[in-house]
mmCIF file of C-alpha atoms and ligand atoms in Angstrom:
data_model
loop_
_atom_site.group_PDB
_atom_site.id
_atom_site.type_symbol
_atom_site.label_atom_id
_atom_site.label_comp_id
_atom_site.label_asym_id
_atom_site.label_seq_id
_atom_site.Cartn_x
_atom_site.Cartn_y
_atom_site.Cartn_z
ATOM 1 C CA GLY X 190 -101.826 -143.218 -21.390
ATOM 2 C CA ASP X 191 -98.566 -141.447 -20.950
ATOM 3 C CA LEU X 192 -96.938 -140.065 -23.977
ATOM 4 C CA GLU X 193 -93.631 -141.639 -24.629
ATOM 5 C CA VAL X 194 -90.949 -139.653 -26.254
ATOM 6 C CA SER X 195 -87.967 -141.437 -27.494
ATOM 7 C CA VAL X 196 -84.731 -139.548 -27.347
ATOM 8 C CA PRO X 197 -81.888 -140.873 -29.405
ATOM 9 C CA VAL X 198 -78.959 -142.032 -27.332
ATOM 10 C CA GLN X 199 -76.452 -139.215 -27.178
ATOM 11 C CA THR X 200 -72.984 -140.560 -27.143
ATOM 12 C CA LYS X 201 -69.814 -138.553 -26.768
ATOM 13 C CA ASP X 202 -69.422 -139.100 -30.462
ATOM 14 C CA ASP X 203 -72.714 -137.298 -31.231
ATOM 15 C CA TYR X 204 -71.652 -134.238 -29.260
ATOM 16 C CA GLY X 205 -68.326 -134.307 -31.017
ATOM 17 C CA LYS X 206 -70.094 -134.247 -34.380
ATOM 18 C CA VAL X 207 -72.308 -131.326 -33.380
ATOM 19 C CA ILE X 208 -69.322 -129.332 -32.178
ATOM 20 C CA GLN X 209 -67.432 -130.183 -35.352
ATOM 21 C CA THR X 210 -70.361 -128.959 -37.470
ATOM 22 C CA PHE X 211 -70.487 -125.686 -35.559
ATOM 23 C CA ASN X 212 -66.759 -125.203 -35.957
ATOM 24 C CA ASP X 213 -67.024 -125.830 -39.701
ATOM 25 C CA MET X 214 -69.886 -123.347 -39.997
ATOM 26 C CA THR X 215 -67.987 -120.699 -38.036
ATOM 27 C CA LEU X 216 -64.934 -121.185 -40.194
ATOM 28 C CA ARG X 217 -66.975 -120.919 -43.394
ATOM 29 C CA LEU X 218 -68.752 -117.780 -42.144
ATOM 30 C CA ARG X 219 -65.412 -116.225 -41.286
ATOM 31 C CA GLU X 220 -64.023 -117.089 -44.702
ATOM 32 C CA ALA X 221 -67.068 -115.564 -46.399
ATOM 33 C CA GLU X 222 -66.715 -112.435 -44.263
ATOM 34 C CA ASP X 223 -62.994 -112.147 -45.117
ATOM 35 C CA ALA X 224 -63.777 -112.575 -48.808
ATOM 36 C CA ARG X 225 -66.402 -109.818 -48.586
ATOM 37 C CA ARG X 226 -63.925 -107.443 -46.938
ATOM 38 C CA ARG X 227 -61.263 -108.190 -49.524
ATOM 39 C CA LEU X 228 -63.772 -107.575 -52.292
ATOM 40 C CA VAL X 229 -64.772 -104.191 -50.853
ATOM 41 C CA ALA X 230 -61.119 -103.209 -50.410
ATOM 42 C CA ASP X 231 -60.245 -104.271 -53.960
ATOM 43 C CA VAL X 232 -63.278 -102.648 -55.588
ATOM 44 C CA ALA X 233 -62.618 -99.416 -53.686
ATOM 45 C CA HIS X 234 -58.995 -99.554 -54.797
ATOM 46 C CA GLU X 235 -60.016 -100.029 -58.453
ATOM 47 C CA PHE X 236 -62.265 -96.964 -58.262
ATOM 48 C CA ARG X 237 -59.461 -94.679 -57.180
ATOM 49 C CA THR X 238 -57.569 -94.336 -60.473
ATOM 50 C CA PRO X 239 -60.540 -93.515 -62.751
ATOM 51 C CA LEU X 240 -61.828 -91.041 -60.164
ATOM 52 C CA SER X 241 -58.443 -89.296 -59.967
ATOM 53 C CA ILE X 242 -58.362 -89.070 -63.763
ATOM 54 C CA MET X 243 -61.863 -87.564 -63.851
ATOM 55 C CA GLN X 244 -60.922 -85.049 -61.179
ATOM 56 C CA LEU X 245 -57.706 -84.095 -62.981
ATOM 57 C CA LYS X 246 -59.452 -83.692 -66.347
ATOM 58 C CA LEU X 247 -62.152 -81.487 -64.825
ATOM 59 C CA GLU X 248 -59.509 -79.338 -63.121
ATOM 60 C CA ASN X 249 -57.404 -79.036 -66.276
ATOM 61 C CA TYR X 250 -60.468 -77.921 -68.185
ATOM 62 C CA GLN X 251 -61.242 -75.241 -65.601
ATOM 63 C CA GLN X 252 -57.636 -74.038 -65.510
ATOM 64 C CA ALA X 253 -57.469 -73.842 -69.303
ATOM 65 C CA GLY X 254 -59.781 -70.831 -69.019
ATOM 66 C CA HIS X 255 -62.814 -72.437 -70.667
ATOM 67 C CA HIS X 256 -66.229 -71.245 -69.663
ATOM 68 C CA VAL X 257 -67.237 -73.716 -66.950
ATOM 69 C CA PRO X 258 -70.961 -74.433 -66.829
ATOM 70 C CA PRO X 259 -72.396 -74.856 -63.308
ATOM 71 C CA GLU X 260 -73.239 -78.510 -64.053
ATOM 72 C CA MET X 261 -69.562 -79.146 -64.466
ATOM 73 C CA LEU X 262 -68.770 -77.650 -61.051
ATOM 74 C CA ARG X 263 -71.428 -79.919 -59.552
ATOM 75 C CA ILE X 264 -69.802 -82.918 -61.213
ATOM 76 C CA HIS X 265 -66.416 -81.818 -59.891
ATOM 77 C CA ASP X 266 -67.798 -81.604 -56.331
ATOM 78 C CA GLU X 267 -69.396 -85.028 -56.630
ATOM 79 C CA VAL X 268 -66.216 -86.572 -58.017
ATOM 80 C CA ILE X 269 -64.298 -85.224 -55.024
ATOM 81 C CA ARG X 270 -66.945 -86.550 -52.633
ATOM 82 C CA LEU X 271 -66.847 -89.943 -54.295
ATOM 83 C CA SER X 272 -63.036 -90.025 -54.111
ATOM 84 C CA LEU X 273 -63.125 -89.317 -50.383
ATOM 85 C CA LEU X 274 -65.775 -91.982 -49.855
ATOM 86 C CA VAL X 275 -63.804 -94.545 -51.851
ATOM 87 C CA ASP X 276 -60.616 -93.749 -49.889
ATOM 88 C CA ASP X 277 -62.489 -94.138 -46.590
ATOM 89 C CA LEU X 278 -64.071 -97.394 -47.720
ATOM 90 C CA HIS X 279 -60.720 -98.742 -48.879
ATOM 91 C CA VAL X 280 -58.882 -97.995 -45.668
ATOM 92 C CA LEU X 281 -61.816 -99.169 -43.540
ATOM 93 C CA SER X 282 -62.109 -102.550 -45.244
ATOM 94 C CA LEU X 283 -58.347 -103.026 -44.912
ATOM 95 C CA ALA X 284 -58.600 -102.262 -41.201
ATOM 96 C CA GLU X 285 -61.571 -104.597 -40.760
ATOM 97 C CA ALA X 286 -59.645 -107.398 -42.452
ATOM 98 C CA GLY X 287 -56.647 -106.743 -40.202
ATOM 99 C CA ARG X 288 -54.601 -105.740 -43.247
ATOM 100 C CA LEU X 289 -53.999 -102.136 -42.279
ATOM 101 C CA SER X 290 -50.287 -101.399 -42.305
ATOM 102 C CA LEU X 291 -49.055 -99.160 -39.523
ATOM 103 C CA ASP X 292 -45.814 -97.227 -39.686
ATOM 104 C CA ARG X 293 -45.243 -96.812 -35.965
ATOM 105 C CA LYS X 294 -42.588 -94.399 -34.746
ATOM 106 C CA PRO X 295 -42.145 -92.344 -31.594
ATOM 107 C CA LEU X 296 -44.574 -89.467 -32.047
ATOM 108 C CA ASP X 297 -44.687 -86.268 -30.010
ATOM 109 C CA LEU X 298 -48.445 -86.201 -29.517
ATOM 110 C CA THR X 299 -48.560 -82.652 -28.154
ATOM 111 C CA ALA X 300 -46.754 -81.127 -31.130
ATOM 112 C CA HIS X 301 -48.775 -83.304 -33.500
ATOM 113 C CA LEU X 302 -52.098 -82.206 -32.027
ATOM 114 C CA GLU X 303 -51.010 -78.565 -32.110
ATOM 115 C CA ARG X 304 -50.604 -78.878 -35.876
ATOM 116 C CA ILE X 305 -53.930 -80.663 -36.312
ATOM 117 C CA VAL X 306 -55.824 -78.116 -34.202
ATOM 118 C CA ASP X 307 -54.135 -75.363 -36.209
ATOM 119 C CA ASP X 308 -55.316 -76.996 -39.438
ATOM 120 C CA VAL X 309 -58.990 -77.033 -38.403
ATOM 121 C CA LYS X 310 -58.916 -73.700 -36.567
ATOM 122 C CA TYR X 311 -59.975 -71.682 -39.601
ATOM 123 C CA GLU X 312 -62.937 -73.955 -40.318
ATOM 124 C CA ALA X 313 -64.017 -73.834 -36.646
ATOM 125 C CA GLU X 314 -63.736 -70.066 -36.342
ATOM 126 C CA GLU X 315 -65.499 -69.570 -39.651
ATOM 127 C CA THR X 316 -68.538 -71.340 -38.168
ATOM 128 C CA GLY X 317 -68.339 -69.236 -35.003
ATOM 129 C CA LEU X 318 -66.690 -71.837 -32.767
ATOM 130 C CA GLU X 319 -63.856 -71.465 -30.323
ATOM 131 C CA ILE X 320 -61.260 -74.222 -30.343
ATOM 132 C CA ARG X 321 -58.358 -74.778 -27.988
ATOM 133 C CA LEU X 322 -55.827 -77.365 -26.889
ATOM 134 C CA SER X 323 -54.781 -78.010 -23.294
ATOM 135 C CA THR X 324 -51.818 -80.160 -22.599
ATOM 136 C CA THR X 325 -49.230 -81.066 -20.002
ATOM 137 C CA SER X 326 -45.974 -79.114 -20.124
ATOM 138 C CA ARG X 327 -43.966 -82.280 -20.719
ATOM 139 C CA PRO X 328 -43.867 -83.758 -24.195
ATOM 140 C CA VAL X 329 -46.086 -86.813 -24.521
ATOM 141 C CA THR X 330 -44.616 -89.480 -26.769
ATOM 142 C CA VAL X 331 -46.515 -92.451 -28.180
ATOM 143 C CA MET X 332 -45.525 -95.204 -30.628
ATOM 144 C CA ALA X 333 -47.882 -94.403 -33.439
ATOM 145 C CA ASP X 334 -48.474 -94.007 -37.145
ATOM 146 C CA ALA X 335 -48.606 -90.224 -37.521
ATOM 147 C CA ARG X 336 -50.783 -90.341 -40.649
ATOM 148 C CA ARG X 337 -53.410 -92.615 -39.076
ATOM 149 C CA ILE X 338 -53.431 -90.585 -35.854
ATOM 150 C CA THR X 339 -53.981 -87.457 -37.938
ATOM 151 C CA GLN X 340 -57.034 -89.041 -39.546
ATOM 152 C CA VAL X 341 -58.412 -90.102 -36.140
ATOM 153 C CA PHE X 342 -58.322 -86.558 -34.791
ATOM 154 C CA ILE X 343 -59.334 -84.867 -38.027
ATOM 155 C CA ASN X 344 -62.430 -87.096 -38.074
ATOM 156 C CA LEU X 345 -63.264 -86.391 -34.417
ATOM 157 C CA LEU X 346 -62.658 -82.653 -34.792
ATOM 158 C CA THR X 347 -64.607 -82.403 -38.055
ATOM 159 C CA ASN X 348 -67.558 -84.058 -36.304
ATOM 160 C CA ALA X 349 -67.218 -81.742 -33.296
ATOM 161 C CA ILE X 350 -67.298 -78.761 -35.669
ATOM 162 C CA ARG X 351 -70.162 -80.195 -37.719
ATOM 163 C CA TYR X 352 -72.395 -81.028 -34.754
ATOM 164 C CA THR X 353 -71.807 -77.924 -32.616
ATOM 165 C CA PRO X 354 -73.946 -74.837 -33.237
ATOM 166 C CA GLU X 355 -72.475 -71.364 -33.557
ATOM 167 C CA GLY X 356 -70.996 -69.896 -30.383
ATOM 168 C CA GLY X 357 -69.965 -73.316 -29.085
ATOM 169 C CA LYS X 358 -66.618 -74.484 -27.789
ATOM 170 C CA ILE X 359 -64.345 -77.358 -28.720
ATOM 171 C CA SER X 360 -61.484 -78.405 -26.454
ATOM 172 C CA VAL X 361 -58.784 -80.973 -27.004
ATOM 173 C CA VAL X 362 -57.287 -82.219 -23.752
ATOM 174 C CA ILE X 363 -54.212 -84.415 -23.478
ATOM 175 C CA GLN X 364 -53.554 -86.432 -20.338
ATOM 176 C CA ASP X 365 -50.482 -88.581 -20.028
ATOM 177 C CA LYS X 366 -50.497 -91.652 -17.750
ATOM 178 C CA VAL X 367 -54.104 -92.597 -17.217
ATOM 179 C CA VAL X 368 -54.470 -96.025 -15.565
ATOM 180 C CA ASP X 369 -57.349 -98.180 -16.772
ATOM 181 C CA ARG X 370 -57.721 -101.858 -15.831
ATOM 182 C CA ASN X 371 -54.039 -102.156 -14.873
ATOM 183 C CA ALA X 372 -52.705 -100.678 -18.105
ATOM 184 C CA VAL X 373 -51.291 -97.194 -18.635
ATOM 185 C CA TYR X 374 -52.532 -94.962 -21.422
ATOM 186 C CA THR X 375 -52.105 -91.546 -22.893
ATOM 187 C CA CYS X 376 -55.559 -90.033 -23.385
ATOM 188 C CA VAL X 377 -56.804 -87.393 -25.732
ATOM 189 C CA SER X 378 -60.336 -86.060 -25.289
ATOM 190 C CA VAL X 379 -62.198 -84.087 -27.926
ATOM 191 C CA ILE X 380 -64.899 -82.204 -26.059
ATOM 192 C CA ASP X 381 -67.656 -80.215 -27.726
ATOM 193 C CA THR X 382 -70.657 -78.246 -26.489
ATOM 194 C CA GLY X 383 -72.772 -79.426 -29.416
ATOM 195 C CA ILE X 384 -76.101 -81.124 -30.041
ATOM 196 C CA GLY X 385 -75.052 -84.369 -28.331
ATOM 197 C CA ILE X 386 -76.043 -87.953 -29.107
ATOM 198 C CA PRO X 387 -79.077 -89.726 -27.609
ATOM 199 C CA ALA X 388 -78.135 -92.584 -25.250
ATOM 200 C CA GLU X 389 -79.834 -95.237 -27.406
ATOM 201 C CA GLU X 390 -77.686 -94.259 -30.406
ATOM 202 C CA LEU X 391 -74.340 -94.582 -28.650
ATOM 203 C CA ALA X 392 -74.104 -98.355 -29.109
ATOM 204 C CA HIS X 393 -74.256 -98.088 -32.932
ATOM 205 C CA LEU X 394 -72.097 -95.024 -33.294
ATOM 206 C CA PHE X 395 -69.008 -96.866 -34.517
ATOM 207 C CA ASP X 396 -70.894 -99.013 -37.057
ATOM 208 C CA ARG X 397 -70.206 -98.542 -40.739
ATOM 209 C CA PHE X 398 -72.484 -95.977 -42.446
ATOM 210 C CA TYR X 399 -74.308 -95.358 -39.173
ATOM 211 C CA ARG X 400 -75.709 -91.871 -38.841
ATOM 212 C CA VAL X 401 -77.841 -90.588 -35.996
ATOM 213 C CA GLU X 402 -81.204 -89.383 -37.368
ATOM 214 C CA LYS X 403 -80.625 -89.393 -41.092
ATOM 215 C CA ALA X 404 -82.300 -85.995 -41.410
ATOM 216 C CA ARG X 405 -79.976 -84.044 -39.158
ATOM 217 C CA SER X 406 -76.799 -85.337 -40.806
ATOM 218 C CA ARG X 407 -77.996 -85.258 -44.414
ATOM 219 C CA HIS X 408 -76.763 -81.810 -45.299
ATOM 220 C CA THR X 409 -73.645 -81.934 -43.179
ATOM 221 C CA GLY X 410 -71.706 -83.766 -45.837
ATOM 222 C CA GLY X 411 -70.307 -86.765 -43.947
ATOM 223 C CA THR X 412 -70.127 -90.331 -45.209
ATOM 224 C CA GLY X 413 -71.040 -92.167 -42.012
ATOM 225 C CA LEU X 414 -67.642 -93.899 -42.104
ATOM 226 C CA GLY X 415 -65.711 -91.398 -39.982
ATOM 227 C CA LEU X 416 -66.213 -92.983 -36.566
ATOM 228 C CA SER X 417 -65.729 -96.551 -37.855
ATOM 229 C CA ILE X 418 -62.351 -95.468 -39.164
ATOM 230 C CA VAL X 419 -61.526 -93.800 -35.851
ATOM 231 C CA HIS X 420 -62.476 -96.985 -33.994
ATOM 232 C CA HIS X 421 -60.396 -99.292 -36.216
ATOM 233 C CA PHE X 422 -57.328 -97.037 -36.325
ATOM 234 C CA VAL X 423 -57.274 -96.666 -32.551
ATOM 235 C CA ARG X 424 -57.707 -100.436 -32.137
ATOM 236 C CA ALA X 425 -54.871 -101.104 -34.561
ATOM 237 C CA HIS X 426 -52.678 -99.094 -32.153
ATOM 238 C CA GLY X 427 -53.763 -101.313 -29.242
ATOM 239 C CA GLY X 428 -56.003 -98.602 -27.843
ATOM 240 C CA PHE X 429 -59.710 -97.966 -27.470
ATOM 241 C CA ILE X 430 -62.197 -95.122 -27.482
ATOM 242 C CA ARG X 431 -64.944 -94.014 -25.111
ATOM 243 C CA VAL X 432 -67.797 -91.626 -25.670
ATOM 244 C CA VAL X 433 -69.906 -89.696 -23.194
ATOM 245 C CA SER X 434 -72.731 -87.520 -24.439
ATOM 246 C CA GLU X 435 -75.627 -85.458 -23.202
ATOM 247 C CA PRO X 436 -78.192 -84.361 -25.797
ATOM 248 C CA GLY X 437 -78.263 -80.581 -25.974
ATOM 249 C CA GLN X 438 -75.109 -80.290 -23.846
ATOM 250 C CA GLY X 439 -72.300 -81.841 -25.824
ATOM 251 C CA THR X 440 -70.155 -84.860 -26.497
ATOM 252 C CA THR X 441 -66.753 -86.077 -25.349
ATOM 253 C CA PHE X 442 -64.781 -88.670 -27.285
ATOM 254 C CA THR X 443 -61.711 -89.979 -25.455
ATOM 255 C CA VAL X 444 -59.012 -91.875 -27.300
ATOM 256 C CA TYR X 445 -56.839 -94.188 -25.158
ATOM 257 C CA LEU X 446 -53.423 -94.983 -26.619
ATOM 258 C CA PRO X 447 -51.252 -97.464 -24.732
ATOM 259 C CA ILE X 448 -47.949 -96.152 -23.410
ATOM 260 C CA ASN X 449 -45.109 -98.189 -24.762
ATOM 261 C CA ASN X 450 -42.563 -98.952 -22.058
ATOM 262 C CA ASP X 451 -39.802 -99.624 -24.594
ATOM 263 C CA LEU X 452 -39.651 -95.969 -25.594
HETATM 264 P P1 ADP O 57 -70.707 -88.758 -40.427
HETATM 265 O O1 ADP O 57 -69.945 -88.785 -41.686
HETATM 266 O O2 ADP O 57 -72.183 -88.878 -40.598
HETATM 267 O O3 ADP O 57 -70.313 -87.639 -39.507
HETATM 268 P P2 ADP O 57 -69.485 -90.488 -38.454
HETATM 269 O O4 ADP O 57 -69.199 -91.943 -38.457
HETATM 270 O O5 ADP O 57 -68.314 -89.573 -38.319
HETATM 271 O O6 ADP O 57 -70.311 -90.152 -39.749
HETATM 272 O O7 ADP O 57 -70.510 -90.176 -37.306
HETATM 273 C C1 ADP O 57 -71.693 -90.969 -37.180
HETATM 274 C C2 ADP O 57 -72.835 -90.160 -36.585
HETATM 275 O O8 ADP O 57 -72.562 -89.867 -35.218
HETATM 276 C C3 ADP O 57 -73.042 -88.807 -37.243
HETATM 277 O O9 ADP O 57 -73.897 -88.909 -38.345
HETATM 278 C C4 ADP O 57 -73.635 -87.973 -36.132
HETATM 279 O O10 ADP O 57 -75.030 -88.129 -36.113
HETATM 280 C C5 ADP O 57 -73.069 -88.588 -34.865
HETATM 281 N N1 ADP O 57 -71.946 -87.799 -34.295
HETATM 282 C C6 ADP O 57 -70.623 -88.005 -34.481
HETATM 283 N N2 ADP O 57 -69.865 -87.114 -33.787
HETATM 284 C C7 ADP O 57 -70.746 -86.326 -33.139
HETATM 285 C C8 ADP O 57 -70.605 -85.196 -32.244
HETATM 286 N N3 ADP O 57 -69.401 -84.731 -31.882
HETATM 287 N N4 ADP O 57 -71.745 -84.637 -31.762
HETATM 288 C C9 ADP O 57 -72.969 -85.111 -32.116
HETATM 289 N N5 ADP O 57 -73.173 -86.156 -32.951
HETATM 290 C C10 ADP O 57 -72.083 -86.759 -33.454
#
């Protein structure tokens, strides 16, 4: 005989209950996620003071003219690394929780980038890289938090330096007024002639602690938080970032910052 399957009558009320349950679950997941982010931010914050004290004590000891055993220098290096990691983690979890405070003011992007490029020039040239900035002759002004924008470009430039072999080139190109999906942006591209990023890795690039091929990045000293921070800081400014890369040829990161008409 035929198999009879009985399906419970589905009233509007049943659907309503299912939807309600899903909404409750989503809300609870979001609350748990927020709590996790707050915890990370708070723990990172708590780590900062003891780490600063350790760093200061180690430096005082060295400056007092004591004989400094090599182990102590190692500890000093690790304390500095840990401090940087904790600062990155703190600011990243704030950004993820939407609690990042921005101090937005009119910022002359050209002059700002000139200073940043100047700051990394020594490091680039020391590793046999050429670095230059091309810009429009007009000043390009954006409403931005200068300190956060500095970190965005320091992170992108440090990566460009780190992942470009000797003899390579790094260019920073500013374009004002780029139209994308009906909005107007100022764009800054950081272009390198480095090792590039495989296509399948691009999707994860902005994830926390993500590093392409653990082996190749291990001794380059990064934390794997750099690009997540870049992503969140740019988003906090209402902008976005695009990446184009060709393994063996190089990588271009382009930061889009919206042009504020009220300027
Ligand atoms: P890290 O601290 O490891 O540099 P990031 O978040 O800054 O962390 O970058 C994530 C990964 O993306 C890096 O480990 C590296 O493999 C890859 N990457 C980032 N920038 C570049 C670049 N300009 N060229 C090649 N690979 C890059």
